[in-house]
mmCIF file of C-alpha atoms in Angstrom:
data_model
loop_
_atom_site.group_PDB
_atom_site.id
_atom_site.type_symbol
_atom_site.label_atom_id
_atom_site.label_comp_id
_atom_site.label_asym_id
_atom_site.label_seq_id
_atom_site.Cartn_x
_atom_site.Cartn_y
_atom_site.Cartn_z
ATOM 1 C CA UNK V 1 20.019 -13.545 -3.401
ATOM 2 C CA UNK V 2 18.794 -11.782 -0.309
ATOM 3 C CA UNK V 3 17.809 -13.766 2.723
ATOM 4 C CA UNK V 4 14.156 -13.805 3.689
ATOM 5 C CA UNK V 5 14.859 -11.864 6.876
ATOM 6 C CA UNK V 6 16.548 -9.116 4.833
ATOM 7 C CA UNK V 7 13.551 -8.920 2.514
ATOM 8 C CA UNK V 8 11.252 -8.528 5.521
ATOM 9 C CA UNK V 9 13.502 -5.844 7.049
ATOM 10 C CA UNK V 10 13.711 -3.895 3.815
ATOM 11 C CA UNK V 11 9.965 -4.128 3.209
ATOM 12 C CA UNK V 12 9.354 -2.910 6.742
ATOM 13 C CA UNK V 13 11.768 0.003 6.343
ATOM 14 C CA UNK V 14 9.997 1.163 3.192
ATOM 15 C CA UNK V 15 6.598 0.700 4.834
ATOM 16 C CA UNK V 16 7.752 2.855 7.744
ATOM 17 C CA UNK V 17 8.969 5.541 5.344
ATOM 18 C CA UNK V 18 5.586 5.584 3.624
ATOM 19 C CA UNK V 19 3.736 5.757 6.953
ATOM 20 C CA UNK V 20 5.937 8.601 8.152
ATOM 21 C CA UNK V 21 5.680 10.620 4.926
ATOM 22 C CA UNK V 22 1.892 10.272 4.849
ATOM 23 C CA UNK V 23 1.331 10.782 8.552
ATOM 24 C CA UNK V 24 -0.204 7.312 8.894
ATOM 25 C CA UNK V 25 -0.425 5.941 12.410
ATOM 26 C CA UNK V 26 2.135 3.260 13.185
ATOM 27 C CA UNK V 27 1.312 1.430 16.440
ATOM 28 C CA UNK V 28 4.995 0.827 17.196
ATOM 29 C CA UNK V 29 7.782 3.375 17.584
ATOM 30 C CA UNK V 30 9.832 4.014 14.467
ATOM 31 C CA UNK V 31 12.924 1.858 14.032
ATOM 32 C CA UNK V 32 15.281 4.822 14.433
ATOM 33 C CA UNK V 33 13.763 5.510 17.871
ATOM 34 C CA UNK V 34 14.699 2.147 19.393
ATOM 35 C CA UNK V 35 17.709 -0.142 19.591
ATOM 36 C CA UNK V 36 18.772 -2.012 16.467
ATOM 37 C CA UNK V 37 17.908 -5.314 18.129
ATOM 38 C CA UNK V 38 14.365 -4.163 18.937
ATOM 39 C CA UNK V 39 13.912 -2.648 15.462
ATOM 40 C CA UNK V 40 14.808 -5.972 13.826
ATOM 41 C CA UNK V 41 11.756 -7.522 15.511
ATOM 42 C CA UNK V 42 9.240 -5.044 14.092
ATOM 43 C CA UNK V 43 8.638 -6.877 10.783
ATOM 44 C CA UNK V 44 7.632 -9.892 12.871
ATOM 45 C CA UNK V 45 5.689 -8.119 15.622
ATOM 46 C CA UNK V 46 3.920 -5.204 13.928
ATOM 47 C CA UNK V 47 0.435 -6.565 13.276
ATOM 48 C CA UNK V 48 -0.549 -3.596 11.071
ATOM 49 C CA UNK V 49 2.443 -4.176 8.801
ATOM 50 C CA UNK V 50 1.904 -7.924 8.584
ATOM 51 C CA UNK V 51 -1.794 -7.465 7.869
ATOM 52 C CA UNK V 52 -1.096 -5.039 5.034
ATOM 53 C CA UNK V 53 1.553 -7.300 3.499
ATOM 54 C CA UNK V 54 -0.798 -10.291 3.745
ATOM 55 C CA UNK V 55 -3.678 -8.356 2.132
ATOM 56 C CA UNK V 56 -1.645 -6.810 -0.669
ATOM 57 C CA UNK V 57 0.976 -9.447 -1.428
ATOM 58 C CA UNK V 58 -0.145 -12.842 -0.107
ATOM 59 C CA UNK V 59 1.013 -15.603 2.195
ATOM 60 C CA UNK V 60 3.587 -14.383 4.721
ATOM 61 C CA UNK V 61 5.272 -17.797 4.617
ATOM 62 C CA UNK V 62 6.219 -17.394 0.953
ATOM 63 C CA UNK V 63 9.441 -15.797 -0.239
ATOM 64 C CA UNK V 64 7.619 -14.445 -3.298
ATOM 65 C CA UNK V 65 5.325 -12.450 -0.986
ATOM 66 C CA UNK V 66 8.274 -10.744 0.668
ATOM 67 C CA UNK V 67 10.020 -10.096 -2.648
ATOM 68 C CA UNK V 68 6.867 -8.493 -4.061
ATOM 69 C CA UNK V 69 6.342 -6.460 -0.882
ATOM 70 C CA UNK V 70 9.945 -5.255 -0.725
ATOM 71 C CA UNK V 71 9.953 -4.259 -4.413
ATOM 72 C CA UNK V 72 6.583 -2.527 -4.368
ATOM 73 C CA UNK V 73 7.040 -0.746 -1.054
ATOM 74 C CA UNK V 74 10.470 0.566 -2.069
ATOM 75 C CA UNK V 75 9.046 1.781 -5.388
ATOM 76 C CA UNK V 76 6.210 3.495 -3.545
ATOM 77 C CA UNK V 77 8.542 5.022 -0.962
ATOM 78 C CA UNK V 78 10.793 6.460 -3.674
ATOM 79 C CA UNK V 79 8.006 7.605 -6.002
ATOM 80 C CA UNK V 80 5.745 9.066 -3.325
ATOM 81 C CA UNK V 81 7.921 10.018 -0.370
ATOM 82 C CA UNK V 82 9.637 13.345 0.099
ATOM 83 C CA UNK V 83 12.564 12.950 -2.284
ATOM 84 C CA UNK V 84 13.557 15.692 -4.642
ATOM 85 C CA UNK V 85 12.894 14.894 -8.313
ATOM 86 C CA UNK V 86 16.631 14.923 -9.129
ATOM 87 C CA UNK V 87 17.147 12.247 -6.441
ATOM 88 C CA UNK V 88 14.424 10.098 -7.984
ATOM 89 C CA UNK V 89 16.181 10.323 -11.359
ATOM 90 C CA UNK V 90 19.520 9.409 -9.735
ATOM 91 C CA UNK V 91 17.893 6.413 -8.059
ATOM 92 C CA UNK V 92 16.342 5.280 -11.344
ATOM 93 C CA UNK V 93 19.449 5.521 -13.522
ATOM 94 C CA UNK V 94 21.955 3.935 -11.139
ATOM 95 C CA UNK V 95 21.716 1.022 -8.735
ATOM 96 C CA UNK V 96 24.768 2.527 -7.035
ATOM 97 C CA UNK V 97 23.049 5.850 -6.310
ATOM 98 C CA UNK V 98 22.158 4.448 -2.910
ATOM 99 C CA UNK V 99 24.678 1.654 -2.397
ATOM 100 C CA UNK V 100 23.029 0.725 0.910
ATOM 101 C CA UNK V 101 19.747 -0.270 -0.733
ATOM 102 C CA UNK V 102 19.837 -4.024 -1.313
ATOM 103 C CA UNK V 103 16.390 -4.122 -2.934
ATOM 104 C CA UNK V 104 17.486 -1.635 -5.612
ATOM 105 C CA UNK V 105 20.741 -3.578 -5.998
ATOM 106 C CA UNK V 106 19.059 -7.006 -6.424
ATOM 107 C CA UNK V 107 15.705 -6.148 -8.005
ATOM 108 C CA UNK V 108 16.517 -2.928 -9.846
ATOM 109 C CA UNK V 109 14.480 -3.334 -13.017
ATOM 110 C CA UNK V 110 11.455 -4.603 -11.104
ATOM 111 C CA UNK V 111 11.640 -1.610 -8.753
ATOM 112 C CA UNK V 112 11.822 0.803 -11.701
ATOM 113 C CA UNK V 113 8.891 -0.918 -13.423
ATOM 114 C CA UNK V 114 6.844 -0.656 -10.226
ATOM 115 C CA UNK V 115 7.758 3.033 -9.881
ATOM 116 C CA UNK V 116 6.493 3.700 -13.390
ATOM 117 C CA UNK V 117 2.975 2.670 -12.347
ATOM 118 C CA UNK V 118 2.581 5.565 -9.904
ATOM 119 C CA UNK V 119 0.649 8.606 -11.077
ATOM 120 C CA UNK V 120 2.814 11.635 -11.715
ATOM 121 C CA UNK V 121 6.114 9.752 -12.007
ATOM 122 C CA UNK V 122 6.773 10.961 -15.570
ATOM 123 C CA UNK V 123 6.373 14.553 -14.418
ATOM 124 C CA UNK V 124 8.768 13.882 -11.533
ATOM 125 C CA UNK V 125 11.331 12.432 -13.943
ATOM 126 C CA UNK V 126 11.038 15.455 -16.225
ATOM 127 C CA UNK V 127 11.336 17.805 -13.249
ATOM 128 C CA UNK V 128 14.332 15.855 -12.013
ATOM 129 C CA UNK V 129 16.077 16.140 -15.361
ATOM 130 C CA UNK V 130 15.382 19.862 -15.426
ATOM 131 C CA UNK V 131 16.814 20.224 -11.896
ATOM 132 C CA UNK V 132 19.904 18.209 -12.801
ATOM 133 C CA UNK V 133 20.718 20.316 -15.838
ATOM 134 C CA UNK V 134 19.391 23.711 -14.705
ATOM 135 C CA UNK V 135 20.652 23.684 -11.119
ATOM 136 C CA UNK V 136 23.805 21.675 -11.854
ATOM 137 C CA UNK V 137 23.791 18.502 -9.817
ATOM 138 C CA UNK V 138 27.094 17.050 -11.081
ATOM 139 C CA UNK V 139 26.792 13.557 -9.558
ATOM 140 C CA UNK V 140 23.315 12.995 -10.970
ATOM 141 C CA UNK V 141 24.249 14.591 -14.305
ATOM 142 C CA UNK V 142 27.182 12.196 -14.667
ATOM 143 C CA UNK V 143 24.928 9.236 -13.839
ATOM 144 C CA UNK V 144 22.297 10.325 -16.387
ATOM 145 C CA UNK V 145 24.933 10.850 -19.085
ATOM 146 C CA UNK V 146 26.485 7.444 -18.326
ATOM 147 C CA UNK V 147 23.041 5.883 -18.496
ATOM 148 C CA UNK V 148 22.378 7.481 -21.897
ATOM 149 C CA UNK V 149 25.866 6.608 -23.217
ATOM 150 C CA UNK V 150 25.107 2.962 -22.433
ATOM 151 C CA UNK V 151 22.122 3.215 -24.787
ATOM 152 C CA UNK V 152 19.483 3.373 -22.068
ATOM 153 C CA UNK V 153 16.453 5.588 -21.717
ATOM 154 C CA UNK V 154 14.432 6.392 -18.669
ATOM 155 C CA UNK V 155 11.227 4.330 -18.796
ATOM 156 C CA UNK V 156 8.326 6.199 -20.279
ATOM 157 C CA UNK V 157 10.390 8.895 -21.953
ATOM 158 C CA UNK V 158 10.714 8.198 -25.658
ATOM 159 C CA UNK V 159 13.035 11.099 -26.365
ATOM 160 C CA UNK V 160 15.266 11.483 -23.348
ATOM 161 C CA UNK V 161 17.918 13.628 -25.081
ATOM 162 C CA UNK V 162 15.231 16.169 -26.105
ATOM 163 C CA UNK V 163 13.925 16.247 -22.533
ATOM 164 C CA UNK V 164 17.437 17.011 -21.301
ATOM 165 C CA UNK V 165 18.041 19.687 -23.913
ATOM 166 C CA UNK V 166 14.863 21.529 -22.926
#
């Protein structure tokens, strides 16, 4: 189980990614622009972030608020940031695709379910599969084939093998 501080940090990191990719004003410098010590304070000091989390997810004193925020914001960052479709597929089929992402590691299925609610995600998955097989991304192809061999399907795609064959 992740500590509350880790949940806050991860939620903040995803929120920053979303702000950056959308060109949304962030009143503080980005975490990569300051020392690690200063960056660790941002989830506690950034009023815009805290206000958004409070409005969208609830009481900032509750662990469940930070779990929901971290899951949703990561899902949004992956589904709507500037990742290539093949990377989105890799992220969805393997928790180890980004081994440094503790939210994906601990809340994987919930993150995937949240991602599936974003408009256009099915098209991104299909595009990602096409990229993987057309442009030959061996790491992602191996992950997809492992995923299928384990009897899994990507959410929302009823006939994954046919989508791959296309």
